[in-house]
CSV table of C-alpha atoms and ligand atoms in Angstrom, one decimal:
chain,number,residue,atom,x,y,z
A,1,ASN,CA,28.3,-23.7,-1.3
A,2,GLU,CA,30.8,-25.8,0.5
A,3,ALA,CA,30.5,-23.4,3.6
A,4,ARG,CA,26.7,-24.0,3.7
A,5,ASP,CA,27.4,-27.6,3.6
A,6,GLN,CA,29.7,-27.5,6.6
A,7,LYS,CA,27.3,-25.9,8.2
A,8,SER,CA,23.8,-27.7,7.5
A,9,SER,CA,26.0,-30.7,9.1
A,10,CYS,CA,26.2,-29.1,11.8
A,11,MET,CA,23.8,-30.3,14.8
A,12,ILE,CA,23.7,-26.5,16.2
A,13,TYR,CA,21.9,-25.0,13.1
A,14,HIS,CA,18.8,-26.0,11.5
A,15,PRO,CA,19.4,-26.7,7.5
A,16,SER,CA,16.5,-24.3,6.9
A,17,MET,CA,17.7,-21.4,9.1
A,18,ASP,CA,21.0,-21.6,7.4
A,19,GLU,CA,19.0,-21.2,3.6
A,20,LYS,CA,16.9,-18.2,5.0
A,21,ALA,CA,20.1,-16.4,6.2
A,22,TYR,CA,21.6,-16.9,3.1
A,23,ARG,CA,19.0,-16.0,1.1
A,24,ARG,CA,18.8,-12.8,3.5
A,25,LEU,CA,22.4,-12.0,2.3
A,26,VAL,CA,22.3,-12.4,-0.9
A,27,LEU,CA,19.2,-10.5,-1.3
A,28,THR,CA,20.8,-7.8,0.5
A,29,ASN,CA,23.5,-7.4,-1.0
A,30,ASP,CA,22.0,-7.7,-4.6
A,31,LEU,CA,19.2,-5.2,-3.7
A,32,TYR,CA,21.9,-2.0,-3.9
A,33,ARG,CA,22.1,-2.6,-7.6
A,34,ALA,CA,18.9,-3.1,-8.2
A,35,ILE,CA,17.1,0.4,-8.9
A,36,GLU,CA,19.9,1.0,-11.7
A,37,ASN,CA,19.3,-2.4,-13.3
A,38,LYS,CA,15.7,-1.7,-13.1
A,39,GLU,CA,14.7,-4.7,-11.7
A,40,PHE,CA,12.0,-2.7,-9.6
A,41,HIS,CA,8.3,-2.1,-11.3
A,42,VAL,CA,5.1,-0.5,-10.1
A,43,LEU,CA,2.2,-2.1,-10.0
A,44,TYR,CA,-1.4,-0.3,-9.7
A,45,GLN,CA,-4.7,-1.6,-7.7
A,46,PRO,CA,-8.0,0.1,-8.1
A,47,GLN,CA,-9.9,1.5,-5.7
A,48,ILE,CA,-13.9,1.0,-6.0
A,49,ASP,CA,-16.5,2.9,-4.7
A,50,THR,CA,-18.9,0.6,-3.1
A,51,ARG,CA,-21.9,2.9,-4.4
A,52,THR,CA,-21.7,3.6,-8.1
A,53,GLY,CA,-19.0,0.7,-8.7
A,54,LYS,CA,-16.5,3.2,-10.2
A,55,ILE,CA,-12.6,3.1,-9.6
A,56,ILE,CA,-11.9,6.3,-7.5
A,57,ALA,CA,-7.9,6.1,-6.8
A,58,LEU,CA,-5.2,3.4,-7.2
A,59,GLU,CA,-2.5,2.2,-4.6
A,60,ALA,CA,0.9,1.6,-6.1
A,61,LEU,CA,2.5,-1.6,-5.5
A,62,LEU,CA,6.4,-1.9,-5.5
A,63,ARG,CA,7.7,-5.6,-7.1
A,64,TRP,CA,11.2,-6.3,-7.1
A,65,ASP,CA,12.2,-9.2,-9.9
A,66,HIS,CA,15.4,-10.8,-9.3
A,67,PRO,CA,17.3,-11.9,-12.3
A,68,LYS,CA,17.9,-15.1,-10.3
A,69,LYS,CA,15.5,-15.6,-7.8
A,70,GLY,CA,12.9,-14.6,-9.2
A,71,ARG,CA,9.7,-12.2,-7.9
A,72,ILE,CA,10.4,-11.4,-4.4
A,73,SER,CA,7.6,-10.4,-2.3
A,74,PRO,CA,7.9,-6.7,-0.8
A,75,ALA,CA,7.0,-8.2,2.5
A,76,GLU,CA,10.1,-9.9,2.2
A,77,PHE,CA,12.6,-7.1,0.5
A,78,ILE,CA,11.0,-4.0,2.1
A,79,PRO,CA,12.3,-4.9,5.6
A,80,ILE,CA,15.6,-5.5,4.4
A,81,ALA,CA,15.6,-2.1,2.1
A,82,GLU,CA,14.5,-0.2,5.7
A,83,GLU,CA,17.5,-1.9,7.7
A,84,THR,CA,20.1,-1.0,5.1
A,85,GLY,CA,18.7,2.5,4.6
A,86,LEU,CA,18.4,1.8,0.6
A,87,ILE,CA,14.6,2.5,1.2
A,88,ILE,CA,15.1,5.9,1.2
A,89,SER,CA,16.1,6.2,-2.4
A,90,ILE,CA,13.9,2.9,-3.4
A,91,GLY,CA,11.1,4.8,-2.2
A,92,GLU,CA,11.4,7.6,-3.5
A,93,TRP,CA,12.3,5.9,-7.0
A,94,VAL,CA,8.7,4.7,-6.4
A,95,ILE,CA,7.2,8.3,-6.1
A,96,ARG,CA,8.9,9.4,-9.0
A,97,LYS,CA,8.1,6.4,-11.4
A,98,VAL,CA,4.2,7.1,-9.9
A,99,CYS,CA,4.0,10.5,-10.7
A,100,GLN,CA,5.6,10.0,-14.6
A,101,GLN,CA,3.0,7.3,-15.1
A,102,LEU,CA,0.5,9.6,-13.9
A,103,ARG,CA,1.6,11.9,-16.5
A,104,LYS,CA,1.6,9.5,-19.1
A,105,TRP,CA,-2.2,8.7,-18.2
A,106,GLN,CA,-3.1,11.9,-18.2
A,107,ASP,CA,-1.1,13.3,-21.4
A,108,ASP,CA,-2.8,10.0,-23.0
A,109,GLY,CA,-6.6,11.9,-21.8
A,110,PHE,CA,-7.2,9.9,-18.8
A,111,ALA,CA,-8.8,12.1,-16.7
A,112,PRO,CA,-6.5,13.0,-13.1
A,113,MET,CA,-6.4,10.0,-11.4
A,114,GLY,CA,-5.4,9.9,-7.5
A,115,VAL,CA,-2.7,6.8,-6.2
A,116,ALA,CA,-1.7,6.1,-3.0
A,117,VAL,CA,1.8,5.3,-2.0
A,118,ASN,CA,3.4,3.2,0.8
A,119,LEU,CA,5.7,5.1,2.8
A,120,SER,CA,8.3,3.3,5.2
A,121,THR,CA,8.8,4.5,8.2
A,122,LEU,CA,12.4,6.2,7.5
A,123,GLN,CA,11.1,7.6,4.7
A,124,PHE,CA,8.5,9.3,6.9
A,125,TYR,CA,11.3,10.5,9.4
A,126,GLN,CA,13.3,11.5,6.6
A,127,GLU,CA,13.7,15.8,7.4
A,128,ASN,CA,13.3,16.8,3.8
A,129,LEU,CA,10.5,14.6,3.0
A,130,ALA,CA,8.0,17.4,2.1
A,131,GLU,CA,10.2,19.4,-0.1
A,132,ARG,CA,11.3,16.1,-1.6
A,133,VAL,CA,7.8,15.2,-2.7
A,134,GLU,CA,7.2,18.7,-4.0
A,135,GLY,CA,10.1,18.6,-6.6
A,136,ILE,CA,8.9,15.6,-7.8
A,137,LEU,CA,5.7,16.4,-8.1
A,138,LYS,CA,6.8,20.0,-9.9
A,139,GLU,CA,9.3,17.9,-11.9
A,140,ALA,CA,6.5,15.5,-13.4
A,141,GLY,CA,4.0,18.3,-13.6
A,142,ILE,CA,1.7,16.8,-11.1
A,143,SER,CA,-1.0,18.0,-8.8
A,144,PRO,CA,-0.3,17.5,-4.9
A,145,PHE,CA,-4.0,16.3,-5.0
A,146,CYS,CA,-3.0,13.4,-6.8
A,147,LEU,CA,-1.2,12.2,-4.8
A,148,GLU,CA,-1.7,10.3,-1.2
A,149,LEU,CA,1.0,8.5,1.3
A,150,GLU,CA,0.1,5.6,3.1
A,151,ILE,CA,1.8,5.4,6.3
A,152,THR,CA,1.1,2.7,9.2
A,153,GLU,CA,0.3,3.5,13.0
A,154,SER,CA,3.4,2.3,14.3
A,155,MET,CA,5.5,4.9,12.1
A,156,THR,CA,3.4,7.7,14.0
A,157,ILE,CA,4.8,6.7,17.6
A,158,ASN,CA,5.9,9.8,18.2
A,159,ILE,CA,3.1,12.3,17.4
A,160,GLU,CA,5.2,15.6,17.7
A,161,GLN,CA,7.6,14.6,15.6
A,162,SER,CA,5.2,13.3,13.1
A,163,ARG,CA,3.0,16.1,13.3
A,164,GLU,CA,5.8,18.4,11.7
A,165,ALA,CA,6.5,16.3,9.0
A,166,LEU,CA,2.6,15.6,8.2
A,167,LEU,CA,1.7,19.2,8.8
A,168,LYS,CA,4.4,20.0,5.5
A,169,LEU,CA,2.9,17.4,3.7
A,170,LYS,CA,-0.8,18.5,4.3
A,171,LYS,CA,0.2,21.8,3.3
A,172,LEU,CA,1.8,20.9,0.1
A,173,GLY,CA,-1.3,19.2,-1.2
A,174,VAL,CA,-0.7,15.5,-0.3
A,175,SER,CA,-3.1,13.5,1.7
A,176,ILE,CA,-2.0,11.3,4.2
A,177,SER,CA,-3.8,8.0,5.6
A,178,ILE,CA,-3.5,5.3,8.0
A,179,ASP,CA,-3.0,1.9,6.7
A,180,ASP,CA,-3.3,-1.3,8.3
A,181,PHE,CA,-5.6,0.4,10.6
A,182,GLY,CA,-6.3,-1.2,13.5
A,183,THR,CA,-3.5,-3.1,13.7
A,184,GLY,CA,-1.0,-0.7,15.6
A,185,TYR,CA,-1.3,1.0,19.2
A,186,SER,CA,-3.5,4.1,20.2
A,187,SER,CA,-5.0,4.2,16.4
A,188,LEU,CA,-7.6,6.9,18.2
A,189,GLN,CA,-4.9,9.5,19.3
A,190,TYR,CA,-3.5,9.9,15.4
A,191,LEU,CA,-6.5,10.3,14.3
A,192,LYS,CA,-7.5,13.2,16.7
A,193,GLN,CA,-4.0,14.8,17.0
A,194,LEU,CA,-2.8,14.5,13.0
A,195,ALA,CA,-5.0,15.5,10.0
A,196,ILE,CA,-5.6,12.1,8.9
A,197,ASP,CA,-7.6,11.8,5.4
A,198,ARG,CA,-8.2,8.5,5.1
A,199,ILE,CA,-7.5,5.0,7.0
A,200,LYS,CA,-7.5,1.8,5.6
A,201,ILE,CA,-9.1,-0.8,7.6
A,202,ASP,CA,-6.4,-3.7,7.6
A,203,GLN,CA,-7.4,-7.1,5.3
A,204,SER,CA,-7.4,-9.6,8.7
A,205,PHE,CA,-10.9,-7.6,10.2
A,206,ILE,CA,-12.2,-7.7,6.6
A,207,ARG,CA,-11.1,-11.2,6.3
A,208,GLY,CA,-13.5,-12.4,9.2
A,209,LEU,CA,-16.2,-10.3,8.5
A,210,VAL,CA,-18.9,-13.0,7.4
A,211,HIS,CA,-18.1,-14.9,10.4
A,212,ASP,CA,-16.7,-13.6,13.0
A,213,GLN,CA,-19.0,-11.4,15.3
A,214,GLN,CA,-15.9,-9.7,17.1
A,215,ASP,CA,-14.9,-8.2,13.2
A,216,ASP,CA,-17.9,-7.3,12.5
A,217,VAL,CA,-17.6,-5.3,15.9
A,218,ILE,CA,-14.3,-4.1,15.2
A,219,VAL,CA,-15.4,-3.0,11.5
A,220,THR,CA,-18.5,-1.5,12.4
A,221,THR,CA,-17.3,0.5,15.4
A,222,PHE,CA,-14.3,2.0,12.7
A,223,ILE,CA,-16.7,3.0,10.1
A,224,SER,CA,-18.4,4.6,12.8
A,225,ILE,CA,-15.8,6.6,14.0
A,226,THR,CA,-14.5,7.6,10.6
A,227,GLN,CA,-18.0,8.9,10.0
A,228,LYS,CA,-18.0,11.3,13.0
A,229,MET,CA,-14.5,12.7,12.5
A,230,ASN,CA,-15.1,13.3,8.9
A,231,ILE,CA,-12.1,11.1,8.0
A,232,ASP,CA,-12.6,8.9,4.7
A,233,VAL,CA,-12.5,4.9,5.4
A,234,ILE,CA,-11.5,1.8,2.6
A,235,ALA,CA,-11.9,-1.7,3.2
A,236,GLU,CA,-8.3,-3.2,2.2
A,237,GLY,CA,-8.1,-6.9,0.6
A,238,VAL,CA,-12.2,-7.9,0.2
A,239,GLU,CA,-12.5,-11.2,-1.4
A,240,THR,CA,-16.1,-11.4,-1.9
A,241,ILE,CA,-19.3,-10.3,-2.4
A,242,ASP,CA,-20.3,-11.2,0.6
A,243,GLN,CA,-18.2,-8.8,2.1
A,244,LEU,CA,-18.8,-6.4,0.0
A,245,SER,CA,-22.2,-6.2,0.7
A,246,ILE,CA,-22.1,-6.4,4.9
A,247,LEU,CA,-19.3,-3.1,3.8
A,248,GLN,CA,-21.7,-1.2,1.7
A,249,GLN,CA,-24.8,-2.0,4.4
A,250,LYS,CA,-21.9,-0.7,7.2
A,251,GLN,CA,-22.1,2.3,4.8
A,252,CYS,CA,-17.9,1.6,3.9
A,253,HIS,CA,-17.8,3.5,0.8
A,254,GLN,CA,-14.6,2.3,-0.3
A,255,VAL,CA,-13.2,-1.3,-1.1
A,256,GLN,CA,-10.2,-2.8,-2.5
A,257,GLY,CA,-9.0,-6.4,-2.9
A,258,TYR,CA,-9.0,-9.3,-5.5
A,259,LEU,CA,-12.9,-9.3,-6.2
A,260,PHE,CA,-12.3,-6.6,-8.1
A,261,SER,CA,-8.9,-6.8,-9.5
A,262,PRO,CA,-5.5,-7.7,-8.4
A,263,PRO,CA,-2.4,-5.2,-8.4
A,264,LEU,CA,-1.8,-5.1,-12.6
A,265,THR,CA,0.9,-3.3,-14.8
A,266,PRO,CA,0.2,0.0,-16.2
A,267,GLU,CA,-0.3,-1.1,-19.2
A,268,THR,CA,-2.3,-4.3,-17.9
A,269,LEU,CA,-4.9,-1.7,-16.2
A,270,THR,CA,-5.1,0.7,-19.0
A,271,GLN,CA,-6.5,-1.6,-21.4
A,272,GLN,CA,-8.5,-3.4,-19.0
A,273,TYR,CA,-9.8,-0.5,-16.9
A,274,TYR,CA,-13.4,-0.3,-18.4
A,275,GLU,CA,-13.4,-4.2,-17.9
A,276,ILE,CA,-12.8,-4.3,-14.2
A,277,GLN,CA,-15.2,-1.2,-13.4
A,278,ASN,CA,-17.9,-3.1,-15.3
A,279,LYS,CA,-17.1,-5.6,-13.5
A,280,ALA,CA,-17.5,-3.6,-10.1
A,281,LYS,CA,-20.5,-2.2,-11.1
A,282,GLU,CA,-22.2,-5.7,-11.4
A,283,TYR,CA,-20.7,-6.7,-8.3
A,284,VAL,CA,-22.0,-3.4,-6.4
A,285,ARG,CA,-25.2,-4.2,-7.7
A,286,VAL,CA,-25.5,-7.9,-6.3
A,287,GLY,CA,-23.8,-6.8,-3.0
A,288,LEU,CA,-26.9,-4.3,-2.8
A,289,ASN,CA,-29.6,-6.5,-3.5
A,290,ARG,CA,-28.3,-9.3,-1.0
A,291,LYS,CA,-29.0,-6.8,2.0
B,301,C2E,P1,-0.1,-2.7,1.8
B,301,C2E,O1,0.5,-1.6,1.5
B,301,C2E,O2,-1.0,-3.1,3.1
B,301,C2E,O3,-0.7,-3.4,0.3
B,301,C2E,C1,-2.2,-4.7,0.3
B,301,C2E,C2,-1.4,-5.7,0.3
B,301,C2E,O4,-2.2,-6.6,0.0
B,301,C2E,C3,-0.3,-5.6,-1.1
B,301,C2E,O5,0.2,-6.7,-0.9
B,301,C2E,C4,-1.6,-6.5,-2.0
B,301,C2E,O6,-1.0,-6.6,-3.3
B,301,C2E,C5,-2.7,-7.2,-1.4
B,301,C2E,N1,-3.8,-7.3,-1.5
B,301,C2E,C6,-4.7,-6.6,-2.2
B,301,C2E,N2,-5.9,-7.2,-2.2
B,301,C2E,C7,-5.7,-8.3,-1.9
B,301,C2E,C8,-7.1,-9.3,-1.4
B,301,C2E,O7,-8.1,-9.2,-1.7
B,301,C2E,N3,-6.4,-10.3,-0.6
B,301,C2E,C9,-4.9,-10.4,0.2
B,301,C2E,N4,-4.9,-11.2,0.6
B,301,C2E,N5,-4.0,-9.3,-0.4
B,301,C2E,C10,-4.6,-8.3,-1.3
B,301,C2E,P2,1.6,-6.8,-1.6
B,301,C2E,O8,1.6,-6.0,-2.9
B,301,C2E,O9,2.6,-7.6,-1.7
B,301,C2E,O10,2.3,-5.3,-0.1
B,301,C2E,C11,2.4,-6.4,1.0
B,301,C2E,C12,3.0,-4.7,1.7
B,301,C2E,O11,4.5,-4.2,1.0
B,301,C2E,C13,2.4,-3.4,1.8
B,301,C2E,O12,1.0,-3.8,2.3
B,301,C2E,C14,2.8,-2.4,1.9
B,301,C2E,O13,2.9,-2.0,3.3
B,301,C2E,C15,4.6,-3.2,1.6
B,301,C2E,N6,4.9,-2.6,0.3
B,301,C2E,C16,4.2,-2.3,-0.9
B,301,C2E,N7,4.8,-1.2,-1.7
B,301,C2E,C17,5.5,-0.8,-1.1
B,301,C2E,C18,6.5,0.4,-1.8
B,301,C2E,O14,6.2,0.8,-2.4
B,301,C2E,N8,7.2,1.3,-0.4
B,301,C2E,C19,6.7,0.4,1.0
B,301,C2E,N9,7.4,1.2,1.9
B,301,C2E,N10,6.3,-0.4,1.2
B,301,C2E,C20,5.7,-1.1,0.1
B,302,MG,MG1,-0.8,0.2,1.6
B,303,MG,MG1,1.6,-0.6,3.9
B,304,MG,MG1,-2.6,-2.4,4.3
């Protein structure tokens, strides 16, 4: 604390910068023990079919509950995990956790459900990723068809290198989607050259959908391209019925967002599953009638 006080009295440093750097240092240090201290858990956000209102799949989203600092957003700790290389073990923990949860749901009598897991760049370029994923699936007794791995465009910069990793995963039966679609570079090359199953239209385009003509054009174009290439498309960050209705008119058949549900603990999701689905069915009906 003393060191911090001295620093913040120095004119070159902005005190808030100092605090940020200090926080980052603490988080970096604490991240090393977060797995063994059981500070991570996985939340699940449902994805909805815009024709039926049914829950079609889930996205797994990681949370870190720090003992002193409370809940830390993945936007803050994932970059630290990547920098330190910890993302390899954390990422593997997430996939294992998800598969165990899927096992549990199936044991409890639920029909097998697909779950999408975010993959980080480092993980993606890990040499034996496909083998490790295969091992985790086998261990939990989960079909590879239940697992989708999300990559972002910036990750696939090296198409040659990516193709090999992707082919191995695809051969295994795992699906691949491109997350935050439209925010990276030369997305169309990737769609063509890599066997992508689904794209996730970034929420920044969905936000402007109702009032921004350009976002409307962009989203329309994305949907049309995926239709012609036989790739699935999901819109992320859907928060209003107006957005849903426009997406329905554009023949976007999958959506995810706070309108339907935030990411939930597996227990809450199990408990509220039909409630969420009934509400979604109603929204889908209202959205379709709004044409
Ligand atoms: P993402 O993969 O694009 O995930 C979607 C983010 O949007 C999530 O934020 C989700 O909670 C949020 N979201 C969902 N619906 C809405 C909505 O209607 N409106 C708005 N404004 N936001 C919505 P979250 O959970 O904070 O995660 C942020 C990012 O952190 C994720 O973005 C993903 O890139 C990364 N992340 C999360 N979990 C993992 C993980 O297990 N591994 C890796 N490598 N990255 C992860
Ligand atoms: Mg994602
Ligand atoms: Mg992501
Ligand atoms: Mg995204």
